CSV table of N, CA and C in Angstrom, one decimal:
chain,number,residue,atom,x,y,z
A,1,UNK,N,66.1,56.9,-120.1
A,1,UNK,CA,65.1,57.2,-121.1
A,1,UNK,C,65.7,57.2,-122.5
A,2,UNK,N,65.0,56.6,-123.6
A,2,UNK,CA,64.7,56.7,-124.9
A,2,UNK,C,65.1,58.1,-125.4
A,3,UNK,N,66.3,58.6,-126.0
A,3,UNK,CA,65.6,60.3,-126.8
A,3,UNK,C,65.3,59.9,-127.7
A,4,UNK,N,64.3,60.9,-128.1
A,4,UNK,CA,63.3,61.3,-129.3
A,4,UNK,C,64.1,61.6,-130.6
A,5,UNK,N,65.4,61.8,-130.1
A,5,UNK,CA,66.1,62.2,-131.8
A,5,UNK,C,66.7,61.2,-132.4
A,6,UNK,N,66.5,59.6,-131.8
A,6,UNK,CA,67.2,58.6,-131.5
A,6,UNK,C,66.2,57.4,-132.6
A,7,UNK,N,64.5,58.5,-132.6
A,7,UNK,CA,63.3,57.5,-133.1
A,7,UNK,C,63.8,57.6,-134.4
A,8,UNK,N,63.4,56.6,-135.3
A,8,UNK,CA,63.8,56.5,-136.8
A,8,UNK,C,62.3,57.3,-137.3
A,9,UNK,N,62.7,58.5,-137.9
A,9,UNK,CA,61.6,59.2,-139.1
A,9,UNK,C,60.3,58.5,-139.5
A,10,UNK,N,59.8,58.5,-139.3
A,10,UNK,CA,58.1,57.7,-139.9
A,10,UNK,C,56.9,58.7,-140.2
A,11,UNK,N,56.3,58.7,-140.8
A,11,UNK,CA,55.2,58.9,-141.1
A,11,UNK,C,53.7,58.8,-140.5
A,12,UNK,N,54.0,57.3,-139.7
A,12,UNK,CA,52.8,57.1,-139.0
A,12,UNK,C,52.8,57.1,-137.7
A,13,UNK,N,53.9,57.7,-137.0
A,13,UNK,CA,53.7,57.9,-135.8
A,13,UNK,C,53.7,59.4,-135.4
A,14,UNK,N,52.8,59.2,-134.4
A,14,UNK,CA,52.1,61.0,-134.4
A,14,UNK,C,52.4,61.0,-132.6
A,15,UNK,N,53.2,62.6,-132.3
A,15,UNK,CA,52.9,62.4,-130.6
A,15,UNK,C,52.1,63.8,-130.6
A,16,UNK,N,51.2,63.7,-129.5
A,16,UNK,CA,50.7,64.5,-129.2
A,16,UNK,C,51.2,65.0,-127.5
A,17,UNK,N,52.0,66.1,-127.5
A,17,UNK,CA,52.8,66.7,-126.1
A,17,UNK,C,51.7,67.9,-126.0
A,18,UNK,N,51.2,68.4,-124.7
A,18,UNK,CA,50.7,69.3,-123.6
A,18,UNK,C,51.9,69.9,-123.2
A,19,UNK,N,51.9,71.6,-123.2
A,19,UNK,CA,52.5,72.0,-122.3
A,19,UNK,C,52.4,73.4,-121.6
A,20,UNK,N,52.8,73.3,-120.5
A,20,UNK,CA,51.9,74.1,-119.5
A,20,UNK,C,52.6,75.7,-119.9
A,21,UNK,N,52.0,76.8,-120.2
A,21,UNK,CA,52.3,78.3,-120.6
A,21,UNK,C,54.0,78.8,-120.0
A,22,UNK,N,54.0,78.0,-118.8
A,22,UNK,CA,55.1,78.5,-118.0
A,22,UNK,C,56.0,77.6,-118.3
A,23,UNK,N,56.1,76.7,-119.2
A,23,UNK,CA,57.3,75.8,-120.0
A,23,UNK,C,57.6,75.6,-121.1
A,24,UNK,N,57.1,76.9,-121.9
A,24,UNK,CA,57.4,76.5,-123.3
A,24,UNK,C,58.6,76.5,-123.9
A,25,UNK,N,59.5,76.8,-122.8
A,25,UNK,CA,61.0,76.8,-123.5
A,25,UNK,C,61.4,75.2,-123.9
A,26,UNK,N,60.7,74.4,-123.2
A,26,UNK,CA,61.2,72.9,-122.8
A,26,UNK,C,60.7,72.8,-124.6
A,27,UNK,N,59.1,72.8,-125.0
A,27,UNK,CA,59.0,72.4,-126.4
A,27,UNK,C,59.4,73.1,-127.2
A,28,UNK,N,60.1,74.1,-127.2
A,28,UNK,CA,61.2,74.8,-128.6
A,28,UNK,C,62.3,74.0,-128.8
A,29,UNK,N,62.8,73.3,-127.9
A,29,UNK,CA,63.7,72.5,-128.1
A,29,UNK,C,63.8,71.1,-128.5
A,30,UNK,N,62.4,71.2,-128.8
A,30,UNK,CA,61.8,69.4,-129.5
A,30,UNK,C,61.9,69.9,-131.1
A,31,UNK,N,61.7,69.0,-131.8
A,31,UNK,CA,61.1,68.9,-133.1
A,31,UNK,C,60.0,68.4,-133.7
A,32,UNK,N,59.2,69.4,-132.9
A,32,UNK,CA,57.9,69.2,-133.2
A,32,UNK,C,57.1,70.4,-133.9
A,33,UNK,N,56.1,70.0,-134.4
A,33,UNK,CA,55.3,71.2,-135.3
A,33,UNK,C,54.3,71.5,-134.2
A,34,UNK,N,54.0,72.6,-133.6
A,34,UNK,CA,53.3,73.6,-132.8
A,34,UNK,C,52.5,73.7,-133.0
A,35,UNK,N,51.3,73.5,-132.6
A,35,UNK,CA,49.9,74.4,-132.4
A,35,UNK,C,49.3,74.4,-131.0
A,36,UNK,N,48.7,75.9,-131.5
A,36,UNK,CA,48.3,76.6,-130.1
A,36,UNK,C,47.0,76.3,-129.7
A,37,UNK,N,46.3,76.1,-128.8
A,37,UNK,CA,44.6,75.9,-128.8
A,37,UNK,C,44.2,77.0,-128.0
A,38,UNK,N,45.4,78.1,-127.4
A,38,UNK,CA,44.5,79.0,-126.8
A,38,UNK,C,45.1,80.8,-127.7
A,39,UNK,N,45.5,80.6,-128.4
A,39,UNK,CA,46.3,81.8,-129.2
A,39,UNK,C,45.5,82.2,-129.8
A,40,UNK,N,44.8,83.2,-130.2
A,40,UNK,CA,43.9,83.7,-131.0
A,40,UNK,C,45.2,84.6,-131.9
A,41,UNK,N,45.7,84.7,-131.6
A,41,UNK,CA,46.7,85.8,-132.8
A,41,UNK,C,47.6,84.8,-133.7
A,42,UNK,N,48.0,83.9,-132.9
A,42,UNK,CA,49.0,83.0,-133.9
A,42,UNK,C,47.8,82.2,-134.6
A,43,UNK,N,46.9,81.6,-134.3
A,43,UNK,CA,45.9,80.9,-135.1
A,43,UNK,C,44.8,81.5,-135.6
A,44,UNK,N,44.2,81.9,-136.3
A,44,UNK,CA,42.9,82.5,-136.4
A,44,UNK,C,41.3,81.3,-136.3
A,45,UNK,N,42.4,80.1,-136.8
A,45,UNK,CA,41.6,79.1,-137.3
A,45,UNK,C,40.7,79.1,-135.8
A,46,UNK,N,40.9,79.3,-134.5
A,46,UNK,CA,40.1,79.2,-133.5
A,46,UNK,C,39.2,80.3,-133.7
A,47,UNK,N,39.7,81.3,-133.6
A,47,UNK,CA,38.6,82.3,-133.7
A,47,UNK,C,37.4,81.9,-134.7
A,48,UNK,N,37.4,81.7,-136.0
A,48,UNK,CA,36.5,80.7,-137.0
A,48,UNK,C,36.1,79.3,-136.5
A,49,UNK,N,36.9,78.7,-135.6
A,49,UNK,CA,36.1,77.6,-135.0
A,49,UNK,C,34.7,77.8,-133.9
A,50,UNK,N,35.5,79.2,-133.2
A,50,UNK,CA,34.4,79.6,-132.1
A,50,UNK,C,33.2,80.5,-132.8
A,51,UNK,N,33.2,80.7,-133.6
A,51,UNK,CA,32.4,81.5,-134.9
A,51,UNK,C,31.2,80.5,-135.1
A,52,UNK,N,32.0,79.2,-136.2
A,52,UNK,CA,31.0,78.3,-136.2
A,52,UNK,C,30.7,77.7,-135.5
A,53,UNK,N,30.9,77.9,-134.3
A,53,UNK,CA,30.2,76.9,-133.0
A,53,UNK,C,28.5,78.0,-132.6
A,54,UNK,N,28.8,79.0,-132.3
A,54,UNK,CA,28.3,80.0,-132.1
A,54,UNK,C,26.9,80.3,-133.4
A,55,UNK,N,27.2,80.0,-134.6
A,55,UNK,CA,26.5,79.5,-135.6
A,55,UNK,C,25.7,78.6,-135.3
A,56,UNK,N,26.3,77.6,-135.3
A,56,UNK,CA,25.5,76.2,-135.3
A,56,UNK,C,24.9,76.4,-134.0
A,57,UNK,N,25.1,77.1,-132.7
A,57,UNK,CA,23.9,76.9,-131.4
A,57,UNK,C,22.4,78.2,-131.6
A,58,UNK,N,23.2,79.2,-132.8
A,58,UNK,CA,21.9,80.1,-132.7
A,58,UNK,C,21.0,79.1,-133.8
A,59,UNK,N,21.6,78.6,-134.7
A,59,UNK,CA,20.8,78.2,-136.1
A,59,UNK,C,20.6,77.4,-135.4
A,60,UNK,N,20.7,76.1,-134.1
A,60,UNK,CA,19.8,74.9,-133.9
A,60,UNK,C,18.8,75.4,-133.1
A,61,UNK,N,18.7,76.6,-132.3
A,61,UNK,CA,17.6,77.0,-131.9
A,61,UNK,C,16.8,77.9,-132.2
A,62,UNK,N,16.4,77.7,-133.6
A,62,UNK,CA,15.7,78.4,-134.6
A,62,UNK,C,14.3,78.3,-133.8
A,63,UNK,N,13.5,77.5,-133.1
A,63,UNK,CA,12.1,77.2,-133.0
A,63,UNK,C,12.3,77.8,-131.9
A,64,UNK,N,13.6,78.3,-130.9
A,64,UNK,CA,13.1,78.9,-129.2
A,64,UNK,C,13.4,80.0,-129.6
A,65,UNK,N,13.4,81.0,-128.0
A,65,UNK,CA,13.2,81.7,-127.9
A,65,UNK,C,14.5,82.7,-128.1
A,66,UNK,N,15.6,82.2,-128.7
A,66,UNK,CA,17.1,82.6,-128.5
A,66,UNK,C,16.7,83.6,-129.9
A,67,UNK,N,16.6,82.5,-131.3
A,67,UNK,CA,16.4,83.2,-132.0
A,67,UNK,C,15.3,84.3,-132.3
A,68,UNK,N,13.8,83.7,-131.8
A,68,UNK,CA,13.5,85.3,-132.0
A,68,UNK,C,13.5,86.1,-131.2
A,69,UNK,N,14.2,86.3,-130.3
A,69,UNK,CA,14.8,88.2,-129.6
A,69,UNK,C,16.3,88.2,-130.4
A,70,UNK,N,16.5,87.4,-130.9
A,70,UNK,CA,18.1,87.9,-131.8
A,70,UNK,C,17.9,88.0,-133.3
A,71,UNK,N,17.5,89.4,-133.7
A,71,UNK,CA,17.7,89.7,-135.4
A,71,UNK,C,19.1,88.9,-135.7
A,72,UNK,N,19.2,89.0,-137.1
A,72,UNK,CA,20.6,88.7,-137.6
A,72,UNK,C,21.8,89.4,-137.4
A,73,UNK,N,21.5,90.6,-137.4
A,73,UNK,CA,22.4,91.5,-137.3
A,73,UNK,C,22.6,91.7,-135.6
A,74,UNK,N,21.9,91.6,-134.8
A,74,UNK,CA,22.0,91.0,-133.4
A,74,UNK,C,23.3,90.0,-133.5
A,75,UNK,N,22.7,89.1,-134.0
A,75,UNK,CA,23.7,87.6,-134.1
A,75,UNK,C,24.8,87.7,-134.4
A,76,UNK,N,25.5,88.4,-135.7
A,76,UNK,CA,26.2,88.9,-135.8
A,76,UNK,C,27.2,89.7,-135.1
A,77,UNK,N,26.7,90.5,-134.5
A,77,UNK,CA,27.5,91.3,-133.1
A,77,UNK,C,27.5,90.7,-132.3
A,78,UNK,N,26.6,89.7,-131.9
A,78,UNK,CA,27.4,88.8,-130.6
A,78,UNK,C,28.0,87.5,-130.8
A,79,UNK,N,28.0,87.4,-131.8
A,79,UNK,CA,29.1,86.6,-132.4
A,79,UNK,C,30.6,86.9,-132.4
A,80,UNK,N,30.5,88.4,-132.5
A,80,UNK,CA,32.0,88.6,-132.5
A,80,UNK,C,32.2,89.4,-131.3
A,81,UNK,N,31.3,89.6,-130.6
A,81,UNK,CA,32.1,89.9,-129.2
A,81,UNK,C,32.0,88.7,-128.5
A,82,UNK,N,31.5,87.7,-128.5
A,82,UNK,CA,31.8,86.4,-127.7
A,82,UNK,C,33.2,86.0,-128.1
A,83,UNK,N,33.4,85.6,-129.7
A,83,UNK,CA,34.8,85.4,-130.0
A,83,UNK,C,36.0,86.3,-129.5
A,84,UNK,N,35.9,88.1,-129.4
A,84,UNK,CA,37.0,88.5,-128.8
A,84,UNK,C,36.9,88.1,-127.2
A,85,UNK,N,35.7,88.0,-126.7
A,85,UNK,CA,35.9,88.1,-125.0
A,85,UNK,C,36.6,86.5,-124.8
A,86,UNK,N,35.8,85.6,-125.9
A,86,UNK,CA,36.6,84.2,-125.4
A,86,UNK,C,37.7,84.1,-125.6
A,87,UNK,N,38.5,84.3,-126.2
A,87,UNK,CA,40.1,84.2,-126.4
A,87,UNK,C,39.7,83.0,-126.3
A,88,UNK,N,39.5,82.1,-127.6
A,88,UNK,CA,39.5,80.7,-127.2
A,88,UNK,C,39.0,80.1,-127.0
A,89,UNK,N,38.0,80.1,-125.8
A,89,UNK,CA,37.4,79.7,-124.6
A,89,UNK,C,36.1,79.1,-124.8
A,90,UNK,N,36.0,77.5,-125.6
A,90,UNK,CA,35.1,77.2,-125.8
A,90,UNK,C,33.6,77.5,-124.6
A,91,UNK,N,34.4,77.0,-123.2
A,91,UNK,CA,33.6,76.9,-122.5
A,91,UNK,C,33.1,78.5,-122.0
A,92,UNK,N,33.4,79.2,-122.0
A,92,UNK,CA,33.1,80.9,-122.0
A,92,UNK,C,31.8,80.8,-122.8
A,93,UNK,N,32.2,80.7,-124.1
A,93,UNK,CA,31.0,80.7,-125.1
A,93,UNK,C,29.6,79.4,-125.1
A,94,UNK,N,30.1,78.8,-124.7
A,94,UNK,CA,29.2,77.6,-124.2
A,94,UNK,C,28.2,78.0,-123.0
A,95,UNK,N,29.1,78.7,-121.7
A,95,UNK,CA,28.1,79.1,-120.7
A,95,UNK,C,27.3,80.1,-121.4
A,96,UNK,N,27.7,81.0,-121.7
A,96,UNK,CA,27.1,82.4,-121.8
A,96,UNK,C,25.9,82.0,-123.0
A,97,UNK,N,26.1,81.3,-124.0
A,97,UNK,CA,24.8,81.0,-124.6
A,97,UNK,C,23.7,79.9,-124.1
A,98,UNK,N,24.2,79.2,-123.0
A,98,UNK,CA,23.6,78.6,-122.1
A,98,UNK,C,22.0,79.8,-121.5
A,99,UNK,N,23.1,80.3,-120.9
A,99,UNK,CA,22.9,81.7,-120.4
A,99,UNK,C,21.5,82.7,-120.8
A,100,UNK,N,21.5,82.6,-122.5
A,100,UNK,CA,21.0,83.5,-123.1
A,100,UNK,C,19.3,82.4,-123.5
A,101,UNK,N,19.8,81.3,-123.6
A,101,UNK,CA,19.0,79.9,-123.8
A,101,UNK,C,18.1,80.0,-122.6
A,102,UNK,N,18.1,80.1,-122.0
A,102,UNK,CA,17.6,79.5,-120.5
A,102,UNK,C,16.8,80.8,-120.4
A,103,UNK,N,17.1,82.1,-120.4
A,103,UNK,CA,16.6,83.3,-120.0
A,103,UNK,C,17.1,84.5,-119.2
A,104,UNK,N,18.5,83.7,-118.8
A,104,UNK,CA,18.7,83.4,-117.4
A,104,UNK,C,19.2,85.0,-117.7
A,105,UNK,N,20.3,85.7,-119.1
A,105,UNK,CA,20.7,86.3,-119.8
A,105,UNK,C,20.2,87.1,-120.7
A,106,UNK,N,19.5,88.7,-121.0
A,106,UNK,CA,18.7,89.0,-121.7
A,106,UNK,C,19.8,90.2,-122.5
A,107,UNK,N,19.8,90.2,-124.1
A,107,UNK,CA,20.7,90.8,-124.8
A,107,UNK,C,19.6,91.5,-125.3
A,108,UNK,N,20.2,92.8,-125.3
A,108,UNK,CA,18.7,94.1,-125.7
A,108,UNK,C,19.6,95.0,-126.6
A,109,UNK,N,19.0,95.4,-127.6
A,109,UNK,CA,19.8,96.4,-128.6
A,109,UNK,C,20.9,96.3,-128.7
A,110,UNK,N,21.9,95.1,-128.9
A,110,UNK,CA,22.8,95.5,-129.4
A,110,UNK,C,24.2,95.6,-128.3
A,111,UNK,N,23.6,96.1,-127.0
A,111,UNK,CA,24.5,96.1,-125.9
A,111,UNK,C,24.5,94.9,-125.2
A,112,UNK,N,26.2,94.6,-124.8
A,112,UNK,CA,26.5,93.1,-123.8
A,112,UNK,C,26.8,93.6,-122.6
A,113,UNK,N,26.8,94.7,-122.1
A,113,UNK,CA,26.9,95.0,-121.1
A,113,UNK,C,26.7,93.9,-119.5
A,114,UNK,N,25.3,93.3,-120.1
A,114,UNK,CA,25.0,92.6,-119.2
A,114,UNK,C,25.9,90.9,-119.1
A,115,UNK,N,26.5,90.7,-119.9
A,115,UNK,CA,27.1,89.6,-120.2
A,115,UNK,C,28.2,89.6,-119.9
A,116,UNK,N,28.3,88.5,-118.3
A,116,UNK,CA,29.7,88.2,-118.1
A,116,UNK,C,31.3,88.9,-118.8
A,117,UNK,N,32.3,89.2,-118.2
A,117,UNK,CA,33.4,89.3,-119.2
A,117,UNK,C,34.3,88.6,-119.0
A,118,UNK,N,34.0,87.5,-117.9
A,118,UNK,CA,35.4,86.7,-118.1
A,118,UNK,C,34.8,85.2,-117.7
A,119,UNK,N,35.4,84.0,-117.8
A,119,UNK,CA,35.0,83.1,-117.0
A,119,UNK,C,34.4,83.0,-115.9
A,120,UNK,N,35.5,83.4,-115.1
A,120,UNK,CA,35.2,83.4,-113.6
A,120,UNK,C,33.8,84.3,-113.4
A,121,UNK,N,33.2,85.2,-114.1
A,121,UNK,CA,31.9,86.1,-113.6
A,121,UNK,C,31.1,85.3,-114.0
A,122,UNK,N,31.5,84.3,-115.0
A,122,UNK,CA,30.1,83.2,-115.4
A,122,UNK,C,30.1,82.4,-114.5
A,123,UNK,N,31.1,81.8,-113.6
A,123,UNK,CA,30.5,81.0,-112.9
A,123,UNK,C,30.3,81.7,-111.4
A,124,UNK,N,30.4,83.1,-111.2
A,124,UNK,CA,29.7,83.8,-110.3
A,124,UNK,C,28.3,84.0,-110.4
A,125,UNK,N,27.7,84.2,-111.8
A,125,UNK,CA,26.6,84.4,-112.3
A,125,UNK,C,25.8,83.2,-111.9
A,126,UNK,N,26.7,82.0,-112.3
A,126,UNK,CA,26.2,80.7,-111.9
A,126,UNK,C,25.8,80.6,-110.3
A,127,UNK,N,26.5,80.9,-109.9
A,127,UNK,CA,26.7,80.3,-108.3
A,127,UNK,C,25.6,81.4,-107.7
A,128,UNK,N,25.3,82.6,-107.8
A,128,UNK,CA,24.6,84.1,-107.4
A,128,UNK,C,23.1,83.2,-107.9
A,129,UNK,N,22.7,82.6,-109.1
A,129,UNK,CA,21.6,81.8,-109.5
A,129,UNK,C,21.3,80.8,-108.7
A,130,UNK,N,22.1,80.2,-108.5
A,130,UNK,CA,22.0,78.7,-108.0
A,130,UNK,C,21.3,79.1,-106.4
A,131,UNK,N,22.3,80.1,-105.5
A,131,UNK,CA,22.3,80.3,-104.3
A,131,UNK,C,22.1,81.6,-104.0
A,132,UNK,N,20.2,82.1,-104.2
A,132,UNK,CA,19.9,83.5,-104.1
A,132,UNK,C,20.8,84.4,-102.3
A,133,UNK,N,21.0,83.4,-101.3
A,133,UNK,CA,21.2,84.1,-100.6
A,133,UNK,C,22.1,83.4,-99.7
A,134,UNK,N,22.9,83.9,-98.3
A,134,UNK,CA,23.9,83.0,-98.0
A,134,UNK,C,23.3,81.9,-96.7
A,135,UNK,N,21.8,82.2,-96.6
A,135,UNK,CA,21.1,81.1,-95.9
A,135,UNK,C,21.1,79.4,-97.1
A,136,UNK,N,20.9,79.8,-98.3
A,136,UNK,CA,20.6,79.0,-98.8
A,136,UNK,C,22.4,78.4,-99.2
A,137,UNK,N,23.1,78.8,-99.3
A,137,UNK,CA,24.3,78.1,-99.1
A,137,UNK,C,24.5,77.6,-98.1
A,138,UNK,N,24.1,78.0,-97.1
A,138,UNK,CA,24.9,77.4,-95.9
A,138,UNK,C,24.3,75.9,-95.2
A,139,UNK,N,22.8,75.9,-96.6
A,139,UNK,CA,22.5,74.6,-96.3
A,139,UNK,C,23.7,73.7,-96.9
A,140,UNK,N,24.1,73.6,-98.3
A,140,UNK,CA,24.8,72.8,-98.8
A,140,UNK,C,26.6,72.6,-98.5
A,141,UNK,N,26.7,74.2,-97.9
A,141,UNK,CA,28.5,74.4,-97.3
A,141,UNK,C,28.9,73.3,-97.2
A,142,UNK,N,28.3,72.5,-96.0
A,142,UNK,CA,28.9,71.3,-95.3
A,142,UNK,C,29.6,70.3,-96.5
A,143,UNK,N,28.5,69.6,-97.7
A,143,UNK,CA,28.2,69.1,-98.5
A,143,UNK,C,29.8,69.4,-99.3
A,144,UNK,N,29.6,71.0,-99.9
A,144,UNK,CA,30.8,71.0,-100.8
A,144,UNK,C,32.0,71.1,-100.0
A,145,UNK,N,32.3,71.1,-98.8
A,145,UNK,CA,33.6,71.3,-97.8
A,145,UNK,C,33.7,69.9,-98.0
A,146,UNK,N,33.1,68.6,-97.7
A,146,UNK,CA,33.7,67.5,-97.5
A,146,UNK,C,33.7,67.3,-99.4
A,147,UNK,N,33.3,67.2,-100.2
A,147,UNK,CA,33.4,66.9,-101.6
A,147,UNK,C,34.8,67.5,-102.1
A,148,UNK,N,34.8,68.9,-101.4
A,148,UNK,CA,36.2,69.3,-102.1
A,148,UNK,C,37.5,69.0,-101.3
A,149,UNK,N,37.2,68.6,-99.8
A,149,UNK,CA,38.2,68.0,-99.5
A,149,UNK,C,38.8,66.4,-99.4
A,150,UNK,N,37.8,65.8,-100.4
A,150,UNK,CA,38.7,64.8,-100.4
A,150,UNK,C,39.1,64.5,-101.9
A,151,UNK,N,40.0,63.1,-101.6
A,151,UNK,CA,41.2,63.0,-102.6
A,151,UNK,C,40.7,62.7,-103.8
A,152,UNK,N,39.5,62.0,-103.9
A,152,UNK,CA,38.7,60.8,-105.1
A,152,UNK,C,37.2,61.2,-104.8
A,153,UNK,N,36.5,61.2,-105.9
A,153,UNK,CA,35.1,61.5,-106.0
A,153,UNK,C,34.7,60.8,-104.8
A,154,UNK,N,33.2,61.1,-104.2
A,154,UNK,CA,32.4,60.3,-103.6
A,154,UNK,C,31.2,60.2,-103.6
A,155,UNK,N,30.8,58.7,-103.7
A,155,UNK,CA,29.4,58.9,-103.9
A,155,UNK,C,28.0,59.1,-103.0
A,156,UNK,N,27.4,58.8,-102.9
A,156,UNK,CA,26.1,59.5,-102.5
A,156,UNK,C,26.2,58.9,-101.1
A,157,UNK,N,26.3,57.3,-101.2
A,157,UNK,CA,26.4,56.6,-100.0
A,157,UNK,C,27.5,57.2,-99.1
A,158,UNK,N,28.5,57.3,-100.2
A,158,UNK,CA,30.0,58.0,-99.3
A,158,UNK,C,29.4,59.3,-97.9
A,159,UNK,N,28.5,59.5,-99.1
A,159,UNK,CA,28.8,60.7,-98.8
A,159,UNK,C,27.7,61.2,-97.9
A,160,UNK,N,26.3,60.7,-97.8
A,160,UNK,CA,25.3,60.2,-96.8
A,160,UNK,C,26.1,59.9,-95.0
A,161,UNK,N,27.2,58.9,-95.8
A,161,UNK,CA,27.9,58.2,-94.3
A,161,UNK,C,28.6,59.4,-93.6
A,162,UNK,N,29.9,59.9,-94.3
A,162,UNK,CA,30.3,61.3,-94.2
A,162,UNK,C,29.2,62.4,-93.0
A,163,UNK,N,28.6,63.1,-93.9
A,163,UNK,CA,27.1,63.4,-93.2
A,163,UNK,C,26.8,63.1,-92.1
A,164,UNK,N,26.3,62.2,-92.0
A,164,UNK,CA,25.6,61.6,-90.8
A,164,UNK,C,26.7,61.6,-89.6
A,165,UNK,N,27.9,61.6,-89.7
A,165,UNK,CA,28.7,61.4,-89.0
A,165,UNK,C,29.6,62.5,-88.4
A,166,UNK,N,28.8,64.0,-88.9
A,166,UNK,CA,29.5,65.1,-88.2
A,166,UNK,C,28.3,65.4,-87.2
């Protein structure tokens, strides 16, 4: 292998390295400039990213029904308890206004009580929605047992054949 200390200095070449929480020792020992995409304390700039995301989805649904059950000052407060509960977490904030869009989610005075606190309860919320009872799962069980057990997507036909064949 090539070492990196070996590259001649440039300006126009940019790398972009991933690394997994339980190896950061490996990139302190690079020479590279850091940023975090899940740190809310070393960056703020996410927390203001997840701010104006959360902006821009109440202010685009000015004509439904998100914004009028949400005063401003509503908005406000769940603006910033979505940003501390997400640590980050675009997709946190994404479901849960999903969530509040649809109906599915009802925010009353001020209190989130009713609003998921972590990922994993959103897509509990999800799944408890989807599948009122464990009759109605156990139509599809079969379905997601062979989908999750195999190696590469499959499609309908795959998956028809599959089927038909237990």
């Amino acid at each position: 292998p090539y070492p990196l200390c070996a590259l001649p200095p440039t300006t126009w070449l940019k790398i972009v390295c991933t690394v997994r929480s339980s190896m950061l020792h490996i990139s302190r020992v690079m020479p590279f400039h850091q940023i975090s995409l899940d740190n809310t304390e070393a960056d703020e700039r996410l927390n203001k990213d997840l701010s104006d995301y959360i902006a821009c989805r109440i202010k685009a649904t000015t004509e439904t029904h998100l914004s009028n059950k949400m005063k401003k000052n509503m908005a406000t407060k769940l603006t910033q308890y979505l940003v501390t509960k997400a640590c980050g977490s675009f997709l946190y904030v994404k479901q849960i206004l999903d969530f509040i869009e649809k109906g599915f989610l009802v925010v009353k005075s001020g209190s989130f009580k009713v609003l998921p606190a972590s990922l994993s309860e959103v897509y509990q919320l999800a799944f408890n929605l989807k599948f009122s009872s464990s009759e109605s799962f156990n139509q599809v069980s079969t379905i997601f047992s062979i989908s999750l057990a195999s190696l590469q997507p499959i499609n309908l036909h795959e998956l028809f054949n599959i089927f038909s064949a237990l």
